[in-house]
mmCIF file of C-alpha atoms in Angstrom:
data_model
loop_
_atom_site.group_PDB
_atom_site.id
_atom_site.type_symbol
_atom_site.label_atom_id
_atom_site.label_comp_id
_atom_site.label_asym_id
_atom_site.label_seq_id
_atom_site.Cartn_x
_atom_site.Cartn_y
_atom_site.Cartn_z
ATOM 1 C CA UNK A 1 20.605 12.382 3.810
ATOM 2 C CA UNK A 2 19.149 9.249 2.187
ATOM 3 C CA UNK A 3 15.894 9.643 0.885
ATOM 4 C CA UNK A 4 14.631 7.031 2.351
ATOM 5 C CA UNK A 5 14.932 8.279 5.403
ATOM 6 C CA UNK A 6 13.638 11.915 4.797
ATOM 7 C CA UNK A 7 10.637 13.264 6.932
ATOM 8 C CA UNK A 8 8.148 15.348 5.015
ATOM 9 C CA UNK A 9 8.251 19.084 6.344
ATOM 10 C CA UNK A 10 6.201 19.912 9.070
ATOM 11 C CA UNK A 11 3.498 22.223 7.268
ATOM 12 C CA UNK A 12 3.187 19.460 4.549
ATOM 13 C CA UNK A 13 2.581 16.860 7.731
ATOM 14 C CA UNK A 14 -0.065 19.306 8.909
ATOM 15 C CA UNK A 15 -1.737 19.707 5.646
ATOM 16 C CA UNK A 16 -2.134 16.146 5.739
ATOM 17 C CA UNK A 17 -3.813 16.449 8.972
ATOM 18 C CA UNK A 18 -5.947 18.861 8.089
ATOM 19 C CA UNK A 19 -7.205 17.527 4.946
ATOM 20 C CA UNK A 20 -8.151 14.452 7.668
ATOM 21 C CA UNK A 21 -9.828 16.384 10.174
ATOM 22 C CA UNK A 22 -12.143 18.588 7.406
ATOM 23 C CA UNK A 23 -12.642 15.231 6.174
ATOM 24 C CA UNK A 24 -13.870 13.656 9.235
ATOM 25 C CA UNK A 25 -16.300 16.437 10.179
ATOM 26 C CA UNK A 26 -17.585 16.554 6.724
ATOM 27 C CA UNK A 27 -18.878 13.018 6.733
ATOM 28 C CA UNK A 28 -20.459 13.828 10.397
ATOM 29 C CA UNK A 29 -22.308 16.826 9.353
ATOM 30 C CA UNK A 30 -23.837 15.057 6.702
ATOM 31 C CA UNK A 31 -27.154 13.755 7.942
ATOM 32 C CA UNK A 32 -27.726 17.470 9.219
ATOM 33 C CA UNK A 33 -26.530 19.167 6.376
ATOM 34 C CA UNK A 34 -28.833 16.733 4.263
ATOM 35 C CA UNK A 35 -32.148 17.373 6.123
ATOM 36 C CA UNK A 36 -31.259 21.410 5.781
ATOM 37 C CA UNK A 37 -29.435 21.350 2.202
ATOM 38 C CA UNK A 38 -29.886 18.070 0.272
ATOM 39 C CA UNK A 39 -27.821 19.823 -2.586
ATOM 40 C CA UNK A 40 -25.103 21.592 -0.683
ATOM 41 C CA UNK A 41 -25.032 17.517 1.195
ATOM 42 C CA UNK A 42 -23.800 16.235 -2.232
ATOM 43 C CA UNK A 43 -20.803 18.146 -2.548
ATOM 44 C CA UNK A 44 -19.942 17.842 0.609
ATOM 45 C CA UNK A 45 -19.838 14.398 0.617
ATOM 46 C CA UNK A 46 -17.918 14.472 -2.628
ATOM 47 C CA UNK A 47 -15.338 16.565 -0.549
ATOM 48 C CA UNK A 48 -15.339 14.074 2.136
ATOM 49 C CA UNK A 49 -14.552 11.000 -0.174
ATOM 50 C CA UNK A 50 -12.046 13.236 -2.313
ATOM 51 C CA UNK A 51 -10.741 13.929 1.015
ATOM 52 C CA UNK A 52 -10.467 10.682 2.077
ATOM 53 C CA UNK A 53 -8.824 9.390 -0.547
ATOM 54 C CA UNK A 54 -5.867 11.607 -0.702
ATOM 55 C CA UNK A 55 -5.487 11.170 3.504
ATOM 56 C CA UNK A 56 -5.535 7.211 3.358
ATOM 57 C CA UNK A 57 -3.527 7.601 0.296
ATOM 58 C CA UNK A 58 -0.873 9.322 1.997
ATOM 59 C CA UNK A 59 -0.661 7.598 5.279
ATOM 60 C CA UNK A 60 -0.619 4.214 3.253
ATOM 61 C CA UNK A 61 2.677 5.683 1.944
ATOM 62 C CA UNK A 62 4.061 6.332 4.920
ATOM 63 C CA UNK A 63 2.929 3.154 6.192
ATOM 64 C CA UNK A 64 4.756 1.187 3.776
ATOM 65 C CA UNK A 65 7.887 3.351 4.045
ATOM 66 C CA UNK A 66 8.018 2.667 7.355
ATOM 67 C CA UNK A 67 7.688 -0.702 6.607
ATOM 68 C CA UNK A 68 9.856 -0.915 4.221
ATOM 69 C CA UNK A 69 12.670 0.757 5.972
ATOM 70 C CA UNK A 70 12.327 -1.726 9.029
ATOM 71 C CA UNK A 71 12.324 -4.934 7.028
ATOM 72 C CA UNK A 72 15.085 -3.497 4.374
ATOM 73 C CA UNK A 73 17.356 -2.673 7.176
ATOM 74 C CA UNK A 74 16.470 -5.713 9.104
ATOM 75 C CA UNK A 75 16.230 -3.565 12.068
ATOM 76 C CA UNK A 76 14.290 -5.315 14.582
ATOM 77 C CA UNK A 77 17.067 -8.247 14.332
ATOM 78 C CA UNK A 78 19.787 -5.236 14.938
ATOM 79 C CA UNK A 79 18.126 -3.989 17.974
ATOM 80 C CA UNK A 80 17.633 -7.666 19.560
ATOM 81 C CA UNK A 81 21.295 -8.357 19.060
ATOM 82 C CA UNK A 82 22.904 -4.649 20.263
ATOM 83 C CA UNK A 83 24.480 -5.672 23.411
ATOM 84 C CA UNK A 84 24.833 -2.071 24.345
ATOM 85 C CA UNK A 85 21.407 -1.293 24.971
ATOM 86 C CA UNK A 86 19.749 -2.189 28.602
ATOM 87 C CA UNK A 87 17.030 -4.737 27.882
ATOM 88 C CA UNK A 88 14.009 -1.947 28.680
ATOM 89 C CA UNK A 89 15.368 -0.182 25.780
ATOM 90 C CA UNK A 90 16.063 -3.082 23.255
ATOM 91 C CA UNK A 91 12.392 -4.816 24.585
ATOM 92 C CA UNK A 92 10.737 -1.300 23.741
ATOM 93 C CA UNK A 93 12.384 -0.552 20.273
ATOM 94 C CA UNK A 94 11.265 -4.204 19.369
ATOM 95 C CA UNK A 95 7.971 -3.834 20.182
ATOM 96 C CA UNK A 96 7.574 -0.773 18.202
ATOM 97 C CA UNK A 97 9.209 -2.271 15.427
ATOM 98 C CA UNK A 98 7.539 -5.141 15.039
ATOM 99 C CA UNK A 99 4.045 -3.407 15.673
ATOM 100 C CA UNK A 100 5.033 -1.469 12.278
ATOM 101 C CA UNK A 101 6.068 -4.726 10.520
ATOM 102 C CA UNK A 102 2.669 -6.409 12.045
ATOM 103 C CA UNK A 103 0.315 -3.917 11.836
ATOM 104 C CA UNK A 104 -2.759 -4.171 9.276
ATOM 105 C CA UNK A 105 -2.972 -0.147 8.792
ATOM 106 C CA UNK A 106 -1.232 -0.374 5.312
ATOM 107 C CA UNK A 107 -4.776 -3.318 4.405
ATOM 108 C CA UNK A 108 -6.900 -0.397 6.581
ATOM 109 C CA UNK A 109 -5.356 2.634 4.208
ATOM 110 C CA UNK A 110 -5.378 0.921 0.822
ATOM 111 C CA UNK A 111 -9.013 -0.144 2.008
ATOM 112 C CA UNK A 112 -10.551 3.315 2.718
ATOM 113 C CA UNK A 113 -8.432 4.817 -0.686
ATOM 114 C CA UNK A 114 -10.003 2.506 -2.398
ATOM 115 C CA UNK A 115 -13.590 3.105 -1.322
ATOM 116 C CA UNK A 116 -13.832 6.373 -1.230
ATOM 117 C CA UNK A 117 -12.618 6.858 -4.837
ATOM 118 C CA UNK A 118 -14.913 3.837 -6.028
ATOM 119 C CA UNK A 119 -17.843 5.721 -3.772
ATOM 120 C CA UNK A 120 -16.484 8.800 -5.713
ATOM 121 C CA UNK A 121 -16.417 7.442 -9.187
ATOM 122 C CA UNK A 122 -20.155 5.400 -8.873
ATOM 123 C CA UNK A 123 -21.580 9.502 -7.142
ATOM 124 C CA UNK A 124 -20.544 10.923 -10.491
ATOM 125 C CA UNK A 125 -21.288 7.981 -13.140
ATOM 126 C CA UNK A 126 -24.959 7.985 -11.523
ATOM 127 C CA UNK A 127 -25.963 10.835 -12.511
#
């Protein structure tokens, strides 16, 4: 199989997830945590940016690989022209295809990376 085309393994996909989700709930216990814990708030919000980072990180790679595969391959132009395919199909393929090719989540990703390690950086320079 090309490895362009490989698919990370499942538990690696759910790690990924994961790392998201205790992410997520880190930064919304925060203003709890900070009235009950102002210490134990610090690190946890160090978590949450470090976490951050490596989630936007990794879906702005698969982003792009997506990306990259449809515009390398030049497959919304394939689907449009396969005669074979009922016009539901090739309309719906296209859509998604070009909603990949359109989308700003790769600006969105890079964006959120990039803050949360700056965020990150500034936490540990100021003190």
């Amino acid at each position: 199989m090309n490895n362009e085309f490989k698919v990370l393994p499942k538990w690696l996909i759910n790690l990924f997830l994961w790392i998201g989700l205790c992410a997520g709930i880190a930064v919304r216990s925060l203003m709890l945590l900070n009235r009950a814990n102002p210490e134990a708030a610090v690190w946890v919000w160090r978590f949450a940016m470090f976490s951050y980072f490596i989630f936007f990180a990794y879906r702005y790679i698969i982003g792009r690989r997506r990306k990259g595969v449809v515009t390398r391959h030049g497959l919304i132009e394939k689907i449009q022209a396969a005669e074979q395919l009922d016009e539901t199909t090739r309309d719906a393929t296209t859509y998604i295809l070009r909603s990949i090719v359109r989308s700003k989540e790769l600006f969105n990703y890079a964006f959120i990376c990039a803050l949360s390690l700056i965020a990150l950086v500034l936490d540990f320079f100021a003190d």
